[in-house]
Amino acid sequence: MTFREDGEAALDWADAYLARVRELPVLAQVKPGEVQARLPAAPPDEPEAFAAVLRDLDEILLPAMTHWQHPRFFAYFGNTGSEPGILAELLVATLNQVGILWRTAPASAELEVTVLDWLAQLLGLPSGWHGHIEDSASISTLAALCAAREAGGGRRTVVCSEHTHSSIDKAARILGLELRKIPVDDEFRMRADLLDLADACAVVATVGTTSTTSVDPVPAIADACARAGAWLHVDAAYAGAAWVCEESRWSQAGVERADSLVVNAHKWLLTPFDCSCLWSSRPEALRDAFSLVPEYLRTSDVDAFNISEFGPALGRRFRSLKLWAVLRCYGRSGLQHMIREHLRLAALFESWVRDDDAWELCAPRPFSVVCFRLKGDDERNERLLERVNATGEIFISHTRLHDRYVLRLALGNARTTEEDVRLAWDVLRREAAHR
Ligand SMILES: Cc1ncc(COP(=O)(O)O)c(C=O)c1O
């Protein structure tokens, strides 16, 4: 088989998968260990055909997939690997750029900076911020907090809210920083009036927290940071995408005063995992924290910049190609259309819950995530979650709010239709009726 023949088979496979993914069970219906038990324990001695890989993908791996591309994936933060992004990934692997220095991947370096500037424009961010791509928000935040620590004059405390994502706990642990968590108000927003930043090198404010998508009061937090000389990092990993729509920019207030900001293109911006966008208004601080150029990497390229000097990794993937493809093939209007549709569908689902006496809403809904539960005890809701997910018809996740077990329905997949959301509501009510 030639590269082209295998390639056609792979593309046919991808096309057929996307066409039938809605018929597959969303949550993998396997037990731990089942996949490994079916895989050969040793690698092949002789070359195999690529067709054998595709066959085993179908027979062994596909039944053990949780389908993030499924239109009824409503757990965590749903996302979309869009067609332009998928094709760009193929080209990324074909080109196999390794961006250790500008010289080793000039197009990758320059496209990355340009595409992050495009995205900043689409989201209405201040002009002139320096943007680059990391693999995940976890690493973007780690990089930002590392810069904050270096710029912090010996202060070693990071402040965030009780609802901050666990990646901030992990970054503090890796960086040897203390973490102080501030209580939230009754809408799950950081209590800025309780901020005491005397020993703080950084505050992490979240726009779109993981449990409820609440929005911390960034203007008040920025004031406190300015008074204390602390770094302000804004985690808008999920909700930052909504800023492509002007009517969602109420949640951007104060973000223009951030020292750094993370928005994941792989969450709500149609880009296949992974692609996390990190901007900073103080790129020189990132550079101070990360620049390390040994002799063998020195070059005579005048005016060249090495993105590897702004973050933890030396070798960097050509991720900007897929974000570029997505931004070009959807345009501002295509992105806005998807975000608005998800907000509409989330409002619709929320209205069904509100109107049904057997159910209750558990948090305000700023974006596309609805927090709700069956009236009754935690056990009933836990059992319900297990039961609906076991059907394979939908996949939802949960959180804990005010010490109660709460269900979450999160919209983020571009293939989700109103019918899918209606089906989710039907499945939930049907399964709730079985006590
Ligand atoms: C608010 C927030 N920040 C950060 C993260 C971590 O994202 P990643 O998986 O890209 O590290 C998440 C993940 O859901 C999140 O919800």
Tab-separated table of N, CA, C and O in Angstrom, residues 14-106:
chain	number	residue	atom	x	y	z
A	14	ALA	N	-11.939	8.355	9.251
A	14	ALA	CA	-12.267	9.562	10.036
A	14	ALA	C	-13.638	10.100	9.627
A	14	ALA	O	-14.461	10.468	10.478
A	15	ASP	N	-13.889	10.123	8.325
A	15	ASP	CA	-15.161	10.639	7.810
A	15	ASP	C	-16.330	9.780	8.310
A	15	ASP	O	-17.348	10.300	8.791
A	16	ALA	N	-16.151	8.456	8.218
A	16	ALA	CA	-17.224	7.547	8.651
A	16	ALA	C	-17.432	7.658	10.162
A	16	ALA	O	-18.562	7.606	10.657
A	17	TYR	N	-16.347	7.817	10.888
A	17	TYR	CA	-16.458	7.948	12.352
A	17	TYR	C	-17.310	9.161	12.724
A	17	TYR	O	-18.232	9.073	13.531
A	18	LEU	N	-16.980	10.295	12.108
A	18	LEU	CA	-17.727	11.513	12.446
A	18	LEU	C	-19.189	11.385	12.042
A	18	LEU	O	-20.073	11.932	12.702
A	19	ALA	N	-19.439	10.622	10.955
A	19	ALA	CA	-20.825	10.461	10.500
A	19	ALA	C	-21.629	9.577	11.460
A	19	ALA	O	-22.834	9.754	11.602
A	20	ARG	N	-20.954	8.629	12.141
A	20	ARG	CA	-21.744	7.688	12.960
A	20	ARG	C	-21.496	7.836	14.453
A	20	ARG	O	-22.071	7.082	15.249
A	21	VAL	N	-20.690	8.821	14.829
A	21	VAL	CA	-20.339	8.894	16.256
A	21	VAL	C	-21.571	9.067	17.133
A	21	VAL	O	-21.633	8.539	18.247
A	22	ARG	N	-22.605	9.732	16.631
A	22	ARG	CA	-23.786	9.945	17.479
A	22	ARG	C	-24.535	8.642	17.767
A	22	ARG	O	-25.372	8.577	18.660
A	23	GLU	N	-24.233	7.585	17.005
A	23	GLU	CA	-24.891	6.302	17.288
A	23	GLU	C	-24.126	5.471	18.315
A	23	GLU	O	-24.624	4.454	18.794
A	24	LEU	N	-22.906	5.863	18.651
A	24	LEU	CA	-22.093	5.085	19.582
A	24	LEU	C	-22.418	5.502	21.023
A	24	LEU	O	-22.871	6.626	21.253
A	25	PRO	N	-22.187	4.589	21.987
A	25	PRO	CA	-22.381	4.995	23.385
A	25	PRO	C	-21.381	6.088	23.758
A	25	PRO	O	-20.192	5.948	23.455
A	26	VAL	N	-21.831	7.163	24.378
A	26	VAL	CA	-20.916	8.288	24.647
A	26	VAL	C	-19.802	7.855	25.598
A	26	VAL	O	-18.629	8.082	25.347
A	27	LEU	N	-20.210	7.228	26.709
A	27	LEU	CA	-19.220	6.812	27.707
A	27	LEU	C	-18.768	5.392	27.395
A	27	LEU	O	-19.596	4.506	27.136
A	28	ALA	N	-17.460	5.174	27.403
A	28	ALA	CA	-16.924	3.843	27.096
A	28	ALA	C	-17.560	2.782	27.990
A	28	ALA	O	-17.643	2.964	29.203
A	29	GLN	N	-18.012	1.710	27.383
A	29	GLN	CA	-18.687	0.640	28.131
A	29	GLN	C	-17.686	-0.487	28.396
A	29	GLN	O	-17.888	-1.624	27.957
A	30	VAL	N	-16.600	-0.167	29.059
A	30	VAL	CA	-15.568	-1.185	29.352
A	30	VAL	C	-15.146	-1.106	30.811
A	30	VAL	O	-15.361	-0.101	31.472
A	31	LYS	N	-14.511	-2.172	31.246
A	31	LYS	CA	-13.955	-2.202	32.602
A	31	LYS	C	-12.443	-1.978	32.507
A	31	LYS	O	-11.832	-2.338	31.496
A	32	PRO	N	-11.844	-1.398	33.554
A	32	PRO	CA	-10.389	-1.215	33.539
A	32	PRO	C	-9.674	-2.539	33.268
A	32	PRO	O	-10.033	-3.573	33.824
A	33	GLY	N	-8.690	-2.493	32.367
A	33	GLY	CA	-7.895	-3.689	32.072
A	33	GLY	C	-8.347	-4.425	30.828
A	33	GLY	O	-7.593	-5.216	30.247
A	34	GLU	N	-9.603	-4.195	30.378
A	34	GLU	CA	-10.127	-4.958	29.229
A	34	GLU	C	-9.335	-4.697	27.953
A	34	GLU	O	-9.098	-5.604	27.168
A	35	VAL	N	-8.954	-3.440	27.735
A	35	VAL	CA	-8.221	-3.119	26.502
A	35	VAL	C	-6.848	-3.775	26.537
A	35	VAL	O	-6.434	-4.445	25.582
A	36	GLN	N	-6.167	-3.605	27.646
A	36	GLN	CA	-4.817	-4.192	27.750
A	36	GLN	C	-4.849	-5.691	27.552
A	36	GLN	O	-3.955	-6.262	26.932
A	37	ALA	N	-5.904	-6.328	28.065
A	37	ALA	CA	-6.001	-7.780	27.937
A	37	ALA	C	-6.117	-8.199	26.472
A	37	ALA	O	-5.735	-9.312	26.104
A	38	ARG	N	-6.625	-7.313	25.644
A	38	ARG	CA	-6.815	-7.675	24.224
A	38	ARG	C	-5.627	-7.277	23.346
A	38	ARG	O	-5.561	-7.655	22.175
A	39	LEU	N	-4.712	-6.500	23.916
A	39	LEU	CA	-3.557	-6.055	23.116
A	39	LEU	C	-2.415	-7.044	23.255
A	39	LEU	O	-2.205	-7.604	24.338
A	40	PRO	N	-1.672	-7.275	22.163
A	40	PRO	CA	-0.512	-8.173	22.267
A	40	PRO	C	0.450	-7.639	23.333
A	40	PRO	O	0.646	-6.421	23.448
A	41	ALA	N	1.036	-8.537	24.104
A	41	ALA	CA	1.933	-8.097	25.183
A	41	ALA	C	3.280	-7.629	24.626
A	41	ALA	O	4.002	-6.899	25.297
A	42	ALA	N	3.598	-8.064	23.393
A	42	ALA	CA	4.918	-7.711	22.834
A	42	ALA	C	4.740	-7.037	21.472
A	42	ALA	O	3.756	-7.295	20.771
A	43	PRO	N	5.691	-6.196	21.079
A	43	PRO	CA	5.584	-5.528	19.772
A	43	PRO	C	5.874	-6.499	18.638
A	43	PRO	O	6.482	-7.549	18.854
A	44	PRO	N	5.458	-6.170	17.408
A	44	PRO	CA	5.715	-7.082	16.280
A	44	PRO	C	7.201	-7.083	15.920
A	44	PRO	O	7.854	-6.052	16.013
A	45	ASP	N	7.684	-8.243	15.497
A	45	ASP	CA	9.085	-8.306	15.024
A	45	ASP	C	9.183	-7.829	13.591
A	45	ASP	O	10.154	-7.215	13.188
A	46	GLU	N	8.153	-8.124	12.818
A	46	GLU	CA	8.182	-7.765	11.391
A	46	GLU	C	7.183	-6.639	11.130
A	46	GLU	O	6.187	-6.510	11.846
A	47	PRO	N	7.424	-5.836	10.058
A	47	PRO	CA	6.496	-4.742	9.753
A	47	PRO	C	5.092	-5.260	9.445
A	47	PRO	O	4.944	-6.318	8.841
A	48	GLU	N	4.104	-4.509	9.889
A	48	GLU	CA	2.717	-4.845	9.567
A	48	GLU	C	2.162	-3.786	8.620
A	48	GLU	O	2.708	-2.690	8.525
A	49	ALA	N	1.048	-4.113	7.986
A	49	ALA	CA	0.396	-3.122	7.114
A	49	ALA	C	-0.346	-2.106	7.966
A	49	ALA	O	-0.822	-2.427	9.056
A	50	PHE	N	-0.463	-0.871	7.458
A	50	PHE	CA	-1.213	0.162	8.173
A	50	PHE	C	-2.674	-0.277	8.328
A	50	PHE	O	-3.341	0.076	9.315
A	51	ALA	N	-3.136	-1.067	7.360
A	51	ALA	CA	-4.526	-1.553	7.444
A	51	ALA	C	-4.755	-2.344	8.730
A	51	ALA	O	-5.865	-2.334	9.289
A	52	ALA	N	-3.717	-3.011	9.221
A	52	ALA	CA	-3.867	-3.789	10.463
A	52	ALA	C	-4.085	-2.844	11.645
A	52	ALA	O	-4.804	-3.177	12.594
A	53	VAL	N	-3.458	-1.686	11.568
A	53	VAL	CA	-3.647	-0.691	12.640
A	53	VAL	C	-5.104	-0.216	12.630
A	53	VAL	O	-5.771	-0.140	13.670
A	54	LEU	N	-5.603	0.086	11.435
A	54	LEU	CA	-6.994	0.540	11.332
A	54	LEU	C	-7.968	-0.555	11.795
A	54	LEU	O	-8.964	-0.264	12.461
A	55	ARG	N	-7.642	-1.803	11.473
A	55	ARG	CA	-8.531	-2.909	11.880
A	55	ARG	C	-8.602	-2.994	13.406
A	55	ARG	O	-9.677	-3.078	13.994
A	56	ASP	N	-7.418	-2.927	14.047
A	56	ASP	CA	-7.418	-3.036	15.512
A	56	ASP	C	-8.000	-1.782	16.177
A	56	ASP	O	-8.526	-1.847	17.290
A	57	LEU	N	-7.882	-0.670	15.493
A	57	LEU	CA	-8.534	0.548	16.010
A	57	LEU	C	-10.037	0.295	16.106
A	57	LEU	O	-10.682	0.594	17.121
A	58	ASP	N	-10.581	-0.307	15.048
A	58	ASP	CA	-12.013	-0.627	15.034
A	58	ASP	C	-12.365	-1.682	16.071
A	58	ASP	O	-13.337	-1.538	16.808
A	59	GLU	N	-11.581	-2.755	16.100
A	59	GLU	CA	-12.001	-3.926	16.877
A	59	GLU	C	-11.648	-3.821	18.356
A	59	GLU	O	-12.415	-4.270	19.202
A	60	ILE	N	-10.485	-3.248	18.656
A	60	ILE	CA	-10.038	-3.262	20.058
A	60	ILE	C	-10.222	-1.902	20.725
A	60	ILE	O	-10.708	-1.811	21.848
A	61	LEU	N	-9.840	-0.854	20.019
A	61	LEU	CA	-9.797	0.450	20.692
A	61	LEU	C	-11.133	1.194	20.658
A	61	LEU	O	-11.545	1.791	21.651
A	62	LEU	N	-11.803	1.165	19.514
A	62	LEU	CA	-13.038	1.953	19.400
A	62	LEU	C	-14.085	1.593	20.460
A	62	LEU	O	-14.698	2.491	21.052
A	63	PRO	N	-14.275	0.286	20.754
A	63	PRO	CA	-15.271	-0.035	21.795
A	63	PRO	C	-14.876	0.496	23.173
A	63	PRO	O	-15.702	0.541	24.074
A	64	ALA	N	-13.617	0.879	23.323
A	64	ALA	CA	-13.150	1.362	24.629
A	64	ALA	C	-12.903	2.870	24.617
A	64	ALA	O	-12.081	3.376	25.363
A	65	MET	N	-13.615	3.563	23.753
A	65	MET	CA	-13.461	5.015	23.679
A	65	MET	C	-14.638	5.693	24.365
A	65	MET	O	-15.794	5.290	24.173
A	66	THR	N	-14.342	6.749	25.096
A	66	THR	CA	-15.375	7.711	25.481
A	66	THR	C	-15.333	8.780	24.408
A	66	THR	O	-14.270	9.324	24.106
A	67	HIS	N	-16.475	9.027	23.787
A	67	HIS	CA	-16.468	9.821	22.556
A	67	HIS	C	-16.673	11.317	22.823
A	67	HIS	O	-17.810	11.799	22.902
A	68	TRP	N	-15.553	12.027	22.925
A	68	TRP	CA	-15.602	13.476	23.123
A	68	TRP	C	-16.199	14.177	21.909
A	68	TRP	O	-16.675	15.307	22.008
A	69	GLN	N	-16.182	13.508	20.752
A	69	GLN	CA	-16.763	14.111	19.545
A	69	GLN	C	-18.280	13.889	19.463
A	69	GLN	O	-18.920	14.359	18.529
A	70	HIS	N	-18.813	13.167	20.430
A	70	HIS	CA	-20.244	12.832	20.412
A	70	HIS	C	-21.079	14.081	20.735
A	70	HIS	O	-20.755	14.815	21.667
A	71	PRO	N	-22.147	14.304	19.983
A	71	PRO	CA	-22.969	15.500	20.247
A	71	PRO	C	-23.679	15.472	21.596
A	71	PRO	O	-24.179	16.506	22.035
A	72	ARG	N	-23.715	14.291	22.251
A	72	ARG	CA	-24.332	14.257	23.581
A	72	ARG	C	-23.294	14.025	24.673
A	72	ARG	O	-23.612	13.494	25.731
A	73	PHE	N	-22.069	14.470	24.409
A	73	PHE	CA	-21.043	14.525	25.458
A	73	PHE	C	-21.293	15.834	26.210
A	73	PHE	O	-20.968	16.918	25.725
A	74	PHE	N	-21.899	15.726	27.395
A	74	PHE	CA	-22.261	16.923	28.172
A	74	PHE	C	-21.480	17.008	29.485
A	74	PHE	O	-21.870	17.739	30.388
A	75	ALA	N	-20.425	16.213	29.614
A	75	ALA	CA	-19.675	16.183	30.877
A	75	ALA	C	-18.579	17.247	30.874
A	75	ALA	O	-18.238	17.798	29.827
A	76	TYR	N	-18.020	17.508	32.051
A	76	TYR	CA	-16.867	18.424	32.206
A	76	TYR	C	-17.093	19.695	31.376
A	76	TYR	O	-18.047	20.402	31.570
A	77	PHE	N	-16.164	19.959	30.420
A	77	PHE	CA	-16.447	20.991	29.420
A	77	PHE	C	-16.423	20.300	28.062
A	77	PHE	O	-15.354	19.891	27.601
A	78	GLY	N	-17.586	20.165	27.435
A	78	GLY	CA	-17.641	19.543	26.115
A	78	GLY	C	-16.832	20.365	25.123
A	78	GLY	O	-16.685	21.580	25.282
A	79	ASN	N	-16.297	19.721	24.119
A	79	ASN	CA	-15.484	20.432	23.126
A	79	ASN	C	-15.705	19.834	21.737
A	79	ASN	O	-16.512	18.921	21.563
A	80	THR	N	-14.981	20.351	20.757
A	80	THR	CA	-15.146	19.881	19.374
A	80	THR	C	-13.800	19.824	18.680
A	80	THR	O	-13.087	20.832	18.626
A	81	GLY	N	-13.460	18.675	18.124
A	81	GLY	CA	-12.369	18.615	17.159
A	81	GLY	C	-13.018	18.849	15.805
A	81	GLY	O	-13.650	17.949	15.249
A	82	SER	N	-12.916	20.074	15.285
A	82	SER	CA	-13.620	20.400	14.041
A	82	SER	C	-12.846	19.852	12.844
A	82	SER	O	-11.649	19.550	12.933
A	83	GLU	N	-13.545	19.761	11.710
A	83	GLU	CA	-12.927	19.188	10.510
A	83	GLU	C	-11.674	19.949	10.074
A	83	GLU	O	-10.649	19.329	9.782
A	84	PRO	N	-11.694	21.300	10.030
A	84	PRO	CA	-10.452	21.997	9.646
A	84	PRO	C	-9.311	21.708	10.624
A	84	PRO	O	-8.151	21.557	10.215
A	85	GLY	N	-9.653	21.594	11.892
A	85	GLY	CA	-8.627	21.302	12.893
A	85	GLY	C	-8.061	19.899	12.723
A	85	GLY	O	-6.851	19.668	12.885
A	86	ILE	N	-8.936	18.946	12.384
A	86	ILE	CA	-8.492	17.563	12.188
A	86	ILE	C	-7.523	17.487	11.004
A	86	ILE	O	-6.454	16.878	11.079
A	87	LEU	N	-7.905	18.129	9.915
A	87	LEU	CA	-7.038	18.083	8.720
A	87	LEU	C	-5.714	18.791	8.992
A	87	LEU	O	-4.647	18.335	8.541
A	88	ALA	N	-5.773	19.881	9.754
A	88	ALA	CA	-4.527	20.595	10.068
A	88	ALA	C	-3.600	19.716	10.906
A	88	ALA	O	-2.378	19.750	10.733
A	89	GLU	N	-4.186	18.891	11.810
A	89	GLU	CA	-3.347	17.980	12.610
A	89	GLU	C	-2.577	17.023	11.704
A	89	GLU	O	-1.417	16.692	11.974
A	90	LEU	N	-3.239	16.573	10.646
A	90	LEU	CA	-2.565	15.681	9.695
A	90	LEU	C	-1.361	16.392	9.078
A	90	LEU	O	-0.274	15.820	8.939
A	91	LEU	N	-1.571	17.659	8.747
A	91	LEU	CA	-0.477	18.416	8.125
A	91	LEU	C	0.625	18.734	9.138
A	91	LEU	O	1.815	18.743	8.789
A	92	VAL	N	0.224	18.957	10.383
A	92	VAL	CA	1.222	19.218	11.434
A	92	VAL	C	2.166	18.021	11.549
A	92	VAL	O	3.394	18.171	11.593
A	93	ALA	N	1.570	16.823	11.570
A	93	ALA	CA	2.403	15.615	11.673
A	93	ALA	C	3.222	15.415	10.411
A	93	ALA	O	4.371	14.960	10.456
A	94	THR	N	2.644	15.781	9.267
A	94	THR	CA	3.374	15.632	8.003
A	94	THR	C	4.617	16.514	8.006
A	94	THR	O	5.707	16.085	7.613
A	95	LEU	N	4.451	17.735	8.481
A	95	LEU	CA	5.570	18.688	8.464
A	95	LEU	C	6.546	18.438	9.611
A	95	LEU	O	7.730	18.761	9.494
A	96	ASN	N	6.031	17.883	10.716
A	96	ASN	CA	6.865	17.488	11.856
A	96	ASN	C	7.839	18.579	12.286
A	96	ASN	O	9.037	18.323	12.474
A	97	GLN	N	7.318	19.775	12.413
A	97	GLN	CA	8.165	20.881	12.878
A	97	GLN	C	8.460	20.732	14.372
A	97	GLN	O	7.573	20.387	15.149
A	98	VAL	N	9.675	20.993	14.745
A	98	VAL	CA	10.043	20.978	16.168
A	98	VAL	C	10.591	22.360	16.485
A	98	VAL	O	11.731	22.691	16.141
A	99	GLY	N	9.752	23.168	17.105
A	99	GLY	CA	10.122	24.575	17.300
A	99	GLY	C	10.979	24.777	18.536
A	99	GLY	O	10.502	25.280	19.549
A	100	ILE	N	12.237	24.376	18.445
A	100	ILE	CA	13.102	24.637	19.608
A	100	ILE	C	13.647	26.064	19.548
A	100	ILE	O	13.891	26.683	20.573
A	101	LEU	N	13.836	26.555	18.324
A	101	LEU	CA	14.355	27.907	18.085
A	101	LEU	C	13.616	28.470	16.886
A	101	LEU	O	13.097	27.715	16.066
A	102	TRP	N	13.651	29.782	16.724
A	102	TRP	CA	13.043	30.379	15.534
A	102	TRP	C	13.589	29.686	14.287
A	102	TRP	O	12.837	29.298	13.383
A	103	ARG	N	14.907	29.493	14.220
A	103	ARG	CA	15.581	28.939	13.043
A	103	ARG	C	15.079	27.534	12.682
A	103	ARG	O	15.039	27.171	11.516
A	104	THR	N	14.680	26.754	13.672
A	104	THR	CA	14.274	25.369	13.380
A	104	THR	C	12.830	25.291	12.890
A	104	THR	O	12.407	24.234	12.417
A	105	ALA	N	12.075	26.368	13.021
A	105	ALA	CA	10.671	26.346	12.574
A	105	ALA	C	10.166	27.787	12.437
A	105	ALA	O	9.252	28.199	13.153
A	106	PRO	N	10.764	28.564	11.515
A	106	PRO	CA	10.389	29.987	11.433
A	106	PRO	C	8.906	30.207	11.162
A	106	PRO	O	8.271	31.068	11.784
